[in-house]
PDB file of C-alpha atoms (C1' of nucleotides) in Angstrom:
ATOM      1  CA  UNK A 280      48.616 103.379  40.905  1.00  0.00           C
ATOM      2  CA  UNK A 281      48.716 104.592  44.024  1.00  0.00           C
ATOM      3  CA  UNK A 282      46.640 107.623  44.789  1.00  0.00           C
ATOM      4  CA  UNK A 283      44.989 108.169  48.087  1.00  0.00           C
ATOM      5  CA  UNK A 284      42.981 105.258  49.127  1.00  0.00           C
ATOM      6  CA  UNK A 285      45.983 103.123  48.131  1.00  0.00           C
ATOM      7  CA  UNK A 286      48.519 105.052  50.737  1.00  0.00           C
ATOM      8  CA  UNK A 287      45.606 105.414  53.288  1.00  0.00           C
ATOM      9  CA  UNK A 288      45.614 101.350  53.446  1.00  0.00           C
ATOM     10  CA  UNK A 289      49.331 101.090  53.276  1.00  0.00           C
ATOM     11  CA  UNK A 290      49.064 103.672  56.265  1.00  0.00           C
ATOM     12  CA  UNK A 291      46.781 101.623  58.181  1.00  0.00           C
ATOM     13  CA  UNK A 292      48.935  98.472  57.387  1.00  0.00           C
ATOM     14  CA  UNK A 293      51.713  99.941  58.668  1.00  0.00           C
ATOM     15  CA  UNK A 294      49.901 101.456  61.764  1.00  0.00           C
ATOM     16  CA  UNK A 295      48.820  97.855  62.392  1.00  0.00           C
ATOM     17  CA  UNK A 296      52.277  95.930  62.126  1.00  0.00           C
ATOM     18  CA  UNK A 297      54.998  98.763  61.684  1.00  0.00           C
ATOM     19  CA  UNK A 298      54.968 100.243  64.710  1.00  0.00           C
ATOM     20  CA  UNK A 299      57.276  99.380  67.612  1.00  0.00           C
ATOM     21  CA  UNK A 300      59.263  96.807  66.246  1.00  0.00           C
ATOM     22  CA  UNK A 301      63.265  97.261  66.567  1.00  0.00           C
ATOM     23  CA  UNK A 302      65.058  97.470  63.244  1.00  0.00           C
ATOM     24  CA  UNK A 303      68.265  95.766  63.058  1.00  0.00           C
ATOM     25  CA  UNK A 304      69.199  95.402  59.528  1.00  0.00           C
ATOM     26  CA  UNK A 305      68.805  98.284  56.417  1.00  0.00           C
ATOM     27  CA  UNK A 306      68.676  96.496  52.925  1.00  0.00           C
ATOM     28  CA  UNK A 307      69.057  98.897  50.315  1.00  0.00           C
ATOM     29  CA  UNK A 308      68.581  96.615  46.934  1.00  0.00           C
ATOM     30  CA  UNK A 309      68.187  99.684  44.622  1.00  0.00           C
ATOM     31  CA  UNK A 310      69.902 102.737  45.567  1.00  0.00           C
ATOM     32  CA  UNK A 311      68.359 104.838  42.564  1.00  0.00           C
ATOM     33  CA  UNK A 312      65.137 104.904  44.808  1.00  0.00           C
ATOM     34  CA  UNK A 313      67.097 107.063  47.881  1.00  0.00           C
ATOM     35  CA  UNK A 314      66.969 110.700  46.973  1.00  0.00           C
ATOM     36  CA  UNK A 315      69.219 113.174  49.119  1.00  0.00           C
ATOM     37  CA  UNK A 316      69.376 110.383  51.414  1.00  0.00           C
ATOM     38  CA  UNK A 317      72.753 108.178  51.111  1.00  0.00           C
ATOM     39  CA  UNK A 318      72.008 104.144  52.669  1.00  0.00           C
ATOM     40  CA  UNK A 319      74.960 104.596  55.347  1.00  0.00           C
ATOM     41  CA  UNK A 320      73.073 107.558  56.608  1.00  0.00           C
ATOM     42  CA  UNK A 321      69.779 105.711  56.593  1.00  0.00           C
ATOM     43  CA  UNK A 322      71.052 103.080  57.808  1.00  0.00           C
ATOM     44  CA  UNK A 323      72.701 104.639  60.360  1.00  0.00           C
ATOM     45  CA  UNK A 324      69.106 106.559  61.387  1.00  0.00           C
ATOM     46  CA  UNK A 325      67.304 103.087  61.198  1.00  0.00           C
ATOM     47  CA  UNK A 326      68.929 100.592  62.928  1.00  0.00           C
ATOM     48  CA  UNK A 327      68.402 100.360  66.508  1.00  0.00           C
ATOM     49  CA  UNK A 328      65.152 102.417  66.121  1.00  0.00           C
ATOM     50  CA  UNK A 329      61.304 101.432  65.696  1.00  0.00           C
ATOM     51  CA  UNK A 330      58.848 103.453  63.867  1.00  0.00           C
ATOM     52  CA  UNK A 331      56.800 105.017  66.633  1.00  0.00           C
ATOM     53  CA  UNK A 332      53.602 106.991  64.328  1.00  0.00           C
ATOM     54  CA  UNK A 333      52.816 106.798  60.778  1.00  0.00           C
ATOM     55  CA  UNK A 334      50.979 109.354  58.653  1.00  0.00           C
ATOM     56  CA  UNK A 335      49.536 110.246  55.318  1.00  0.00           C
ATOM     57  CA  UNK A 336      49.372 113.485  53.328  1.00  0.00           C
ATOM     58  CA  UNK A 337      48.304 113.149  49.952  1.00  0.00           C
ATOM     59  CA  UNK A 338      49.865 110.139  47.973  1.00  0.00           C
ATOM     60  CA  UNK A 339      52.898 110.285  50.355  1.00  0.00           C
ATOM     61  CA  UNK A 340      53.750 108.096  53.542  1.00  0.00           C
ATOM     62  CA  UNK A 341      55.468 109.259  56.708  1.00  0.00           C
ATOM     63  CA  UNK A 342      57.299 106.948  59.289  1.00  0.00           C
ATOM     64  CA  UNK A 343      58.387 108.562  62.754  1.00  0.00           C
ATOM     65  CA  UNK A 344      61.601 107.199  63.552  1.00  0.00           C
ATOM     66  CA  UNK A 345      61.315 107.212  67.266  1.00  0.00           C
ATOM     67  CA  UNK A 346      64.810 107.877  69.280  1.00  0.00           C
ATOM     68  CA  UNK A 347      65.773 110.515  66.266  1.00  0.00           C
ATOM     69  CA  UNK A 348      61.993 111.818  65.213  1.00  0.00           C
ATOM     70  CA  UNK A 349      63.220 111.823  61.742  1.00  0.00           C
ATOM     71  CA  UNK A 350      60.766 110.647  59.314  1.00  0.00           C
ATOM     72  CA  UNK A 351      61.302 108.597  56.859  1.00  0.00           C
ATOM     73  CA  UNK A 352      59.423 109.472  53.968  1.00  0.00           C
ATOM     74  CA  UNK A 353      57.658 106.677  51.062  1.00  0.00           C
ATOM     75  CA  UNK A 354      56.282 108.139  48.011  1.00  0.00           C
ATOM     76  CA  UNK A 355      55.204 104.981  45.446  1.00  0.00           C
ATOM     77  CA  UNK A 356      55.397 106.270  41.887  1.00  0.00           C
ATOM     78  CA  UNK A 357      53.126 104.822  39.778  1.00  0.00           C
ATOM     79  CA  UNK A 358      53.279 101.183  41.357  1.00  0.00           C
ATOM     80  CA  UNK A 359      54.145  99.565  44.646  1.00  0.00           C
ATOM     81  CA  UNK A 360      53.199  98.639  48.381  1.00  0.00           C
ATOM     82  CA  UNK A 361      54.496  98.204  51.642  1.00  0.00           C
ATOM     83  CA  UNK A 362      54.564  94.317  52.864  1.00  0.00           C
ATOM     84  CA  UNK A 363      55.339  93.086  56.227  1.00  0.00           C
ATOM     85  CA  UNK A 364      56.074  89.310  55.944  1.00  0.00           C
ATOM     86  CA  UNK A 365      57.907  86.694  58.112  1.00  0.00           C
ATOM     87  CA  UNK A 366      58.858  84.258  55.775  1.00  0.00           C
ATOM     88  CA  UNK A 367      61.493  85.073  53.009  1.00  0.00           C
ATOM     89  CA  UNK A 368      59.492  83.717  49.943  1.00  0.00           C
ATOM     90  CA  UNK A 369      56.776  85.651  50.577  1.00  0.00           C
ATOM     91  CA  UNK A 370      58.893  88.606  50.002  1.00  0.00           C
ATOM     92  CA  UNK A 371      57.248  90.638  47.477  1.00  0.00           C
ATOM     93  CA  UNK A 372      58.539  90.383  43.839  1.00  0.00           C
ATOM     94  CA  UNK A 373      60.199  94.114  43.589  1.00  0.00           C
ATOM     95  CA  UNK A 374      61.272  94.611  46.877  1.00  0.00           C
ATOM     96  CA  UNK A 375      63.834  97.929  46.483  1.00  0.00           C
ATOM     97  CA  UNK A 376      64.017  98.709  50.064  1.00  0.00           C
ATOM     98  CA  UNK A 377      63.708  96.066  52.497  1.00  0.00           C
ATOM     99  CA  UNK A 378      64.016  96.463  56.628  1.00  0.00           C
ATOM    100  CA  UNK A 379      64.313  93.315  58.835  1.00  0.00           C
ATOM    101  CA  UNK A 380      63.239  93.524  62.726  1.00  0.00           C
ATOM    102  CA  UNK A 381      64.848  91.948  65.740  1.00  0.00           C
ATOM    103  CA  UNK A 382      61.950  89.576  66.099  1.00  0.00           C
ATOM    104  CA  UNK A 383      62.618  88.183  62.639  1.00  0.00           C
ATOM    105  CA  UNK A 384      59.844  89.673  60.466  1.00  0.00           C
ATOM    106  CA  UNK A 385      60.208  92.146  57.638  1.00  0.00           C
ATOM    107  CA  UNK A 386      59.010  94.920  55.703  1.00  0.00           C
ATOM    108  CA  UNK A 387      59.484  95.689  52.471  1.00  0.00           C
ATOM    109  CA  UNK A 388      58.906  99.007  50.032  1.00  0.00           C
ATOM    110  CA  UNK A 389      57.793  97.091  47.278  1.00  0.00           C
ATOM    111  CA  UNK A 390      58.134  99.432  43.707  1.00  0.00           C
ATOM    112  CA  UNK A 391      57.714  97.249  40.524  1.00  0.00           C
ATOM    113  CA  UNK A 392      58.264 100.190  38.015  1.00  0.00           C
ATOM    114  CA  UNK A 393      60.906 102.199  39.988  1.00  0.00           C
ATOM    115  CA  UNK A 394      59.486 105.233  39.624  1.00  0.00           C
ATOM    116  CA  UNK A 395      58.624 105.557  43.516  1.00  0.00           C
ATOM    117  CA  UNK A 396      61.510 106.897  46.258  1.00  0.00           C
ATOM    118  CA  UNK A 397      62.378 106.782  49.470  1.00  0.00           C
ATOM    119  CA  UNK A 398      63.683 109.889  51.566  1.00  0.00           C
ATOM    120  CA  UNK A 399      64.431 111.088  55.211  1.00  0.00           C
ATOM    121  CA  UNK A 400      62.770 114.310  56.712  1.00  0.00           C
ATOM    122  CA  UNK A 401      63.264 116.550  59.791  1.00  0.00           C
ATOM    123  CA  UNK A 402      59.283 116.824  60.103  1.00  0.00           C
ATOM    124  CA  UNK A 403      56.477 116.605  57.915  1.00  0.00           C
ATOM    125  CA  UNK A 404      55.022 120.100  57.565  1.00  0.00           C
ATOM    126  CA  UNK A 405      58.888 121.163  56.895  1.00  0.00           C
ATOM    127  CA  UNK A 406      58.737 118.164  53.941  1.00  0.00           C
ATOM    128  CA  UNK A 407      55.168 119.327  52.636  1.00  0.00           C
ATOM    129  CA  UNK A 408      56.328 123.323  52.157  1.00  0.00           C
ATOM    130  CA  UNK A 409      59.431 122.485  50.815  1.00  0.00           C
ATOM    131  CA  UNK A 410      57.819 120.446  48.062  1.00  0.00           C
ATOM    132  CA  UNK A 411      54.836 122.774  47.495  1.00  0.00           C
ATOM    133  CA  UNK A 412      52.411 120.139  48.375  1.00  0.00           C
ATOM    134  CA  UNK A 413      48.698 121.290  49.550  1.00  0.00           C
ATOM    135  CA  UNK A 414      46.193 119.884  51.749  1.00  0.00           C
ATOM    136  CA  UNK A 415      45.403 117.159  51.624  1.00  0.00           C
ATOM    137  CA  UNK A 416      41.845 116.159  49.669  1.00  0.00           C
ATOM    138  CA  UNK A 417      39.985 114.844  52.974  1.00  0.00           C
ATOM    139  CA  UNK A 418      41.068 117.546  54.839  1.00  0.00           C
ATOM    140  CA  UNK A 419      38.880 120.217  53.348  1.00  0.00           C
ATOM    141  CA  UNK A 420      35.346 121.517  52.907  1.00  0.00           C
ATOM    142  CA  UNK A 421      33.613 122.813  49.642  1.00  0.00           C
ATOM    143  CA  UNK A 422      34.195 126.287  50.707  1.00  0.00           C
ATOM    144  CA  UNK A 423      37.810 125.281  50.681  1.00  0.00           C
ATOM    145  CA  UNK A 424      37.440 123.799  47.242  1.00  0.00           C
ATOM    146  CA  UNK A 425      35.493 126.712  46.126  1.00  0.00           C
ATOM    147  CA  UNK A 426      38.933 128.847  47.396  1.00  0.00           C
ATOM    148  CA  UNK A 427      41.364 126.258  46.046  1.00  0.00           C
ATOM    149  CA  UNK A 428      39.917 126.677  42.760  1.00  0.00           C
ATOM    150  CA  UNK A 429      39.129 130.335  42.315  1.00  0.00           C
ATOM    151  CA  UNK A 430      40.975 132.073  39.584  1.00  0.00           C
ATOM    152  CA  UNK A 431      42.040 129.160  37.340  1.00  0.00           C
ATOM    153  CA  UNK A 432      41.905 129.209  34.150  1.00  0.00           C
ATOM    154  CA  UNK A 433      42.520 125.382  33.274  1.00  0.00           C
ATOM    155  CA  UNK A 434      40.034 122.350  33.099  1.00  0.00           C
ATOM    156  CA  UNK A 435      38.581 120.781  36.110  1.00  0.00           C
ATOM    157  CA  UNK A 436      40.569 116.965  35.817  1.00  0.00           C
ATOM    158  CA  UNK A 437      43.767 118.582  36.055  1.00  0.00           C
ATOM    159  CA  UNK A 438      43.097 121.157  38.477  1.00  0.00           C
ATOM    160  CA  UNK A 439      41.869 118.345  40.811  1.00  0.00           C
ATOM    161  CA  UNK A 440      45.366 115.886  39.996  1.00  0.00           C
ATOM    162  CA  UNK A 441      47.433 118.934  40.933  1.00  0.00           C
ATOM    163  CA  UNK A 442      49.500 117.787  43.906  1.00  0.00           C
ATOM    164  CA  UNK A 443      50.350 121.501  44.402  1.00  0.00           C
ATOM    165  CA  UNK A 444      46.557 122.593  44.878  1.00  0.00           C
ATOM    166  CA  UNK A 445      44.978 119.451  46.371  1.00  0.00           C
ATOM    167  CA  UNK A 446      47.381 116.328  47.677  1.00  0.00           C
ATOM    168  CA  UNK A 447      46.415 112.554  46.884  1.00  0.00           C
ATOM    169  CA  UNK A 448      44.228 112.607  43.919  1.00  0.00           C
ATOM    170  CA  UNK A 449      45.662 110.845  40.764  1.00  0.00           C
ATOM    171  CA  UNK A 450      44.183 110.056  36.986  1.00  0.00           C
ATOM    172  CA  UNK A 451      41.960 106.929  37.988  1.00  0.00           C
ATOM    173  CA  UNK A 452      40.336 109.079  41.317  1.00  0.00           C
ATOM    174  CA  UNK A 453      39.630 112.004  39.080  1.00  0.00           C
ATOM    175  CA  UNK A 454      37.740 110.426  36.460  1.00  0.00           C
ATOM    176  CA  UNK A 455      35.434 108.636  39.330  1.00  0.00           C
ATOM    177  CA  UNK A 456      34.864 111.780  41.245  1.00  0.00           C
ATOM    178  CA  UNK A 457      33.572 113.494  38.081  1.00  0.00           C
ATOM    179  CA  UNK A 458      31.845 110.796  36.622  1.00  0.00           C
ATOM    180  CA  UNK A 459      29.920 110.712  40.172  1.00  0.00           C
ATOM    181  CA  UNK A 460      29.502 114.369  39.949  1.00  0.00           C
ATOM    182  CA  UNK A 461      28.068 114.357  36.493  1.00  0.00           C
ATOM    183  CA  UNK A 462      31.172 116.741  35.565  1.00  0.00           C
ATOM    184  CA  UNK A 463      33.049 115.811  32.161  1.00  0.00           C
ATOM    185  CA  UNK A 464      36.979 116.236  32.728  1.00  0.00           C
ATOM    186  CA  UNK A 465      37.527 118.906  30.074  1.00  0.00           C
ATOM    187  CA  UNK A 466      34.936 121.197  31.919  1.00  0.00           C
ATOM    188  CA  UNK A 467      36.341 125.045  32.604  1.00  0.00           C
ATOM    189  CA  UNK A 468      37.316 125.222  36.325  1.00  0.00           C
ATOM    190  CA  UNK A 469      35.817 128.983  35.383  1.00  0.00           C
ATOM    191  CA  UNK A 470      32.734 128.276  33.671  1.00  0.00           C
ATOM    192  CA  UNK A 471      31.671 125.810  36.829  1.00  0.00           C
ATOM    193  CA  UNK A 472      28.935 127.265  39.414  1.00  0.00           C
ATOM    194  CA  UNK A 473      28.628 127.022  42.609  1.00  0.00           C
ATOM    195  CA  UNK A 474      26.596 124.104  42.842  1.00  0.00           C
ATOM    196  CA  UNK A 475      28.862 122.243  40.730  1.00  0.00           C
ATOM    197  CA  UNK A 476      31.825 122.499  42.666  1.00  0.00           C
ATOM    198  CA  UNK A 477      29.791 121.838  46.090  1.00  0.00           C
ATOM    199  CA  UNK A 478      28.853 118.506  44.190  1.00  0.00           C
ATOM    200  CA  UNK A 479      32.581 117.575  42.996  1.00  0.00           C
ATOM    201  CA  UNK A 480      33.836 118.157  46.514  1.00  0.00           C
ATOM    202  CA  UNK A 481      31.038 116.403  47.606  1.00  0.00           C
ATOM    203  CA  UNK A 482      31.600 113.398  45.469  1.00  0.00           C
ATOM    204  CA  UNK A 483      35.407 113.700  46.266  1.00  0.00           C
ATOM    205  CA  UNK A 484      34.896 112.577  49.795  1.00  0.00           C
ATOM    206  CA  UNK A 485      32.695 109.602  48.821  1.00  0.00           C
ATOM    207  CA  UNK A 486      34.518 108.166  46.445  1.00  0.00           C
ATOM    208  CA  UNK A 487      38.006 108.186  48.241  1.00  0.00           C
ATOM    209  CA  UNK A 488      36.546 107.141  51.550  1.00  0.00           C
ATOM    210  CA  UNK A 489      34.412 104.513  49.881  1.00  0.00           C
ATOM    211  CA  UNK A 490      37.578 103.278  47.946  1.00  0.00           C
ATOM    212  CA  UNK A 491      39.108 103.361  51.007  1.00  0.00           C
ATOM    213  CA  UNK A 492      36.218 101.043  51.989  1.00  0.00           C
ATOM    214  CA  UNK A 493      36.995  98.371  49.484  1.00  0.00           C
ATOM    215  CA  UNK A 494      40.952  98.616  50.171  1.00  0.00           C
ATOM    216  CA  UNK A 495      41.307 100.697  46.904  1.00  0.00           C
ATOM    217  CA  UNK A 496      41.020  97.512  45.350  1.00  0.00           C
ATOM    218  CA  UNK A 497      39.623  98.350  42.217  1.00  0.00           C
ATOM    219  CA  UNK A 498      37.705  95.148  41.165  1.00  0.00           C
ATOM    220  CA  UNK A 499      36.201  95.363  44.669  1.00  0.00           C
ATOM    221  CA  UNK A 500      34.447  98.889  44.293  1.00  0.00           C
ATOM    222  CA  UNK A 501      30.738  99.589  43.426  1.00  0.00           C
ATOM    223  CA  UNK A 502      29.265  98.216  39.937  1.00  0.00           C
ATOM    224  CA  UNK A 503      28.504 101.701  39.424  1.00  0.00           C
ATOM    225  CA  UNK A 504      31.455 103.109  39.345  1.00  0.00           C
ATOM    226  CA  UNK A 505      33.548 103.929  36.397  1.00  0.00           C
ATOM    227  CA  UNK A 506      36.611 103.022  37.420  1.00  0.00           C
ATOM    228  CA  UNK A 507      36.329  99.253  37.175  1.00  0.00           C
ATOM    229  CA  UNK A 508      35.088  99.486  33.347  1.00  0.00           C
ATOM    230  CA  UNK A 509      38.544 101.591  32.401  1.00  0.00           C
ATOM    231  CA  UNK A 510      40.499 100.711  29.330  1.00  0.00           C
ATOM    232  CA  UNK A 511      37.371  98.331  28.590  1.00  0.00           C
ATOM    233  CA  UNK A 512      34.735  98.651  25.696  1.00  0.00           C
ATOM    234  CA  UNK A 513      32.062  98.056  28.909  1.00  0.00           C
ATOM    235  CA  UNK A 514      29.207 100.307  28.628  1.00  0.00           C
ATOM    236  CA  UNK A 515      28.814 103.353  31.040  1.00  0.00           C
ATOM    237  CA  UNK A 516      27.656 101.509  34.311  1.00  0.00           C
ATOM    238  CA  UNK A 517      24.892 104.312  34.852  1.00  0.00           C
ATOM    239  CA  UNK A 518      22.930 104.943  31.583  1.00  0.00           C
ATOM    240  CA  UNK A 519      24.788 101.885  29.183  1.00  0.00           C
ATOM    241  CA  UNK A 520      25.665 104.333  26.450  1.00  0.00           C
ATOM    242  CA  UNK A 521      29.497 104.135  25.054  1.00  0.00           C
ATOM    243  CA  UNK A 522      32.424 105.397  27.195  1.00  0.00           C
ATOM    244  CA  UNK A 523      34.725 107.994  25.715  1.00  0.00           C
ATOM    245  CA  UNK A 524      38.613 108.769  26.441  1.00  0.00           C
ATOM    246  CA  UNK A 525      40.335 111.843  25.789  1.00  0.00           C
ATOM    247  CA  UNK A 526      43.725 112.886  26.712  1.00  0.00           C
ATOM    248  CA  UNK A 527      43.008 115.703  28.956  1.00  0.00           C
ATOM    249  CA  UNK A 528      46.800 117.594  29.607  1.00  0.00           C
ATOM    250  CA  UNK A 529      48.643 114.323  28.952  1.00  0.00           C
ATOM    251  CA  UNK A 530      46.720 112.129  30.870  1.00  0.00           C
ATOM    252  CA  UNK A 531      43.972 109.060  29.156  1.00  0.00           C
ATOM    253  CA  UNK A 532      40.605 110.559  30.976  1.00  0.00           C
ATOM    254  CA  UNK A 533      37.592 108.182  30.458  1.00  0.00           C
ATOM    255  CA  UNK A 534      33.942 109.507  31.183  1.00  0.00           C
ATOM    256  CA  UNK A 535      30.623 109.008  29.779  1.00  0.00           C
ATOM    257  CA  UNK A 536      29.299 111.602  27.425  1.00  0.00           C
ATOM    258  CA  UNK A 537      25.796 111.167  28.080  1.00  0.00           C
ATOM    259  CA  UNK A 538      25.958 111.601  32.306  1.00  0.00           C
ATOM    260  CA  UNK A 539      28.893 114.084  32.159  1.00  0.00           C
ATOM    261  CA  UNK A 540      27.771 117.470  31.106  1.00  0.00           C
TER     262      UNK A 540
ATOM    263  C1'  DC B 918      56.128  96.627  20.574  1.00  0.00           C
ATOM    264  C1'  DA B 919      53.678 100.574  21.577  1.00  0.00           C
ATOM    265  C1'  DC B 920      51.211 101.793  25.450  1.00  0.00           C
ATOM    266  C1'  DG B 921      50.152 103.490  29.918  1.00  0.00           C
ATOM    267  C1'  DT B 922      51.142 105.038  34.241  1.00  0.00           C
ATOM    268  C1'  DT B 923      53.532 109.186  38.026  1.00  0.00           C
ATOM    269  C1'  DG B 924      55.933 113.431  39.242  1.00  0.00           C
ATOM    270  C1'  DT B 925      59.445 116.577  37.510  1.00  0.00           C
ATOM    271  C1'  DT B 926      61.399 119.640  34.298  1.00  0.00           C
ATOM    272  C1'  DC B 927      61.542 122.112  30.281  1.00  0.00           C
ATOM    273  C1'  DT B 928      59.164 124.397  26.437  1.00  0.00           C
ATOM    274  C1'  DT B 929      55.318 126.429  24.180  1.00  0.00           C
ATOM    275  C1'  DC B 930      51.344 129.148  24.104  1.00  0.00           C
ATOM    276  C1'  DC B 931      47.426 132.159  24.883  1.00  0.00           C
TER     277       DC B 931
ATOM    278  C1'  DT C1006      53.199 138.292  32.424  1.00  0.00           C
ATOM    279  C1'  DG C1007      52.322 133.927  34.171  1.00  0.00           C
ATOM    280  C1'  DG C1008      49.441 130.148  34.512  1.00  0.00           C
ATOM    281  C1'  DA C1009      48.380 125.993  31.754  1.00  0.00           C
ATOM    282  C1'  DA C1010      49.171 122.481  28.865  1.00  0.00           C
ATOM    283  C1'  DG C1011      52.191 119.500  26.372  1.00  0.00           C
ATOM    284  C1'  DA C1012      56.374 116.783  25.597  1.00  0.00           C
ATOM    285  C1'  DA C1013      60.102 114.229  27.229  1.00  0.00           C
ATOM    286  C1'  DC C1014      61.870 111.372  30.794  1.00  0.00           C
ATOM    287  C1'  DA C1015      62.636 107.414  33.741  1.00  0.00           C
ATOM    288  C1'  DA C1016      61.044 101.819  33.993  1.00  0.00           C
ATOM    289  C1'  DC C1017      58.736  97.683  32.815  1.00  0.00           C
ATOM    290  C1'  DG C1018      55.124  94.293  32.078  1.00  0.00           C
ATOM    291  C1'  DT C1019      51.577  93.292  28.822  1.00  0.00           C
TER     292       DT C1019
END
DNA sequence: CACGTTGTTCTTCC
DNA sequence: TGGAAGAACAACGT
């Protein structure tokens, strides 16, 4: 699912291979990904170009289109990757969008469950206002936090999943950030001090940039984390009591009732 | 085969 | 009132 970490390494992939390598064919395999973008017009914006910068905000990806400084802009749903490959068969298995370069290799959007798309942007602030998106969850300190948070009336898990308030955290981030902050998910957002929230925003840097780390590879994170025992009947990896889930506004939250408070 | 997962949209509710 | 939460939705592999 990619959150954060996940677009932060398909950023860096991209940074490392995408960048300065002529386009000369557009491959559109499912158009129900483009939104308010047709695939002549992208086309037509692609080819002949190379990607010239590529940034993050949040869970979505932005590729500079140098000659037009259009950006083309990735967001991944619930599954997907980008893949730059040379040979054909080891094109990725859902491959909706794919771009081949004049020196032969490819890249593909990779989107297994379709629920990812694929549009074009004048700029990226332009994109981010339009679509109500905030800053973006490294970008901030806990005074920042403290603001984002004042006045709501909601729990904490949501409040920190809300793309609207803070950009790039999902369900499986949320759960690890409280867990390490010893915060259950169903907490008040306005019954938590001070302290508290210095902690979560706190924790909230260390867990994304260590999952970063680790290539937001979940089997590769820390034995204490929580995130690798999800869905499991594994005990909590801190104290070895029983893990709980709860649907907290729609969403399976697991924590452990024992650390959380 | 029901489930789980995301963001969006609509509805319900305190 | 309006901010939150919930339900439905779109897709698909397990």
């Amino acid at each position: 699912m990619p959150e954060l970490p996940d677009v932060e390494v398909f950023r860096r992939r991209v940074g490392a291979q995408g960048l300065g390598r002529r386009i000369e064919a557009v491959d559109v395999r499912d158009h129900k990904r483009l939104h308010h973008v047709s695939a002549a017009r992208l086309e037509r914006e692609l080819r002949g170009h190379a990607f010239d910068a590529v940034r993050r905000h949040g869970k979505v990806l932005f590729l500079r289109i140098g000659g037009n400084s259009h950006q083309l802009v990735l967001h991944f749903g619930m599954t997907g990757a980008v893949a730059f490959y040379d040979d054909p068969d080891n094109e990725p298995a859902h491959a909706r969008f794919v771009l081949g370069f004049d020196d032969g290799g490819r890249f593909a959007f990779d989107n297994q469950r379709r629920f990812g798309w694929i549009e074009l942007a004048d700029d990226i602030e332009g994109y981010l206002a339009a679509k109500g998106i905030g800053p973006d969850a490294l970008a901030f300190d806990a005074d920042d936090l403290q603001a984002l948070l004042a006045g709501r009336r909601g729990m904490i898990k949501p409040a920190l999943m809300d793309q609207e308030t803070i950009a790039g955290i999902g369900n499986v981030y949320s759960d690890e950030i409280l867990f390490q902050a010893g915060v259950r998910p169903d907490r008040r957002v306005a019954d938590l001090t001070t302290q508290e929230i210095g902690t979560i925003h706190c924790q909230l840097q260390r867990v994304l940039e260590t999952a970063i780390e680790h290539d937001a590879a979940p089997a590769h994170m820390p034995r204490t984390w929580i995130t690798p025992h999800r869905g499991g009947d594994d005990p909590c990896p801190r104290c070895g009591g029983k893990l709980k889930t709860r649907r907290v506004s729609g969403r399976s939250a697991w924590f452990c009732p024992q650390c959380q408070q």
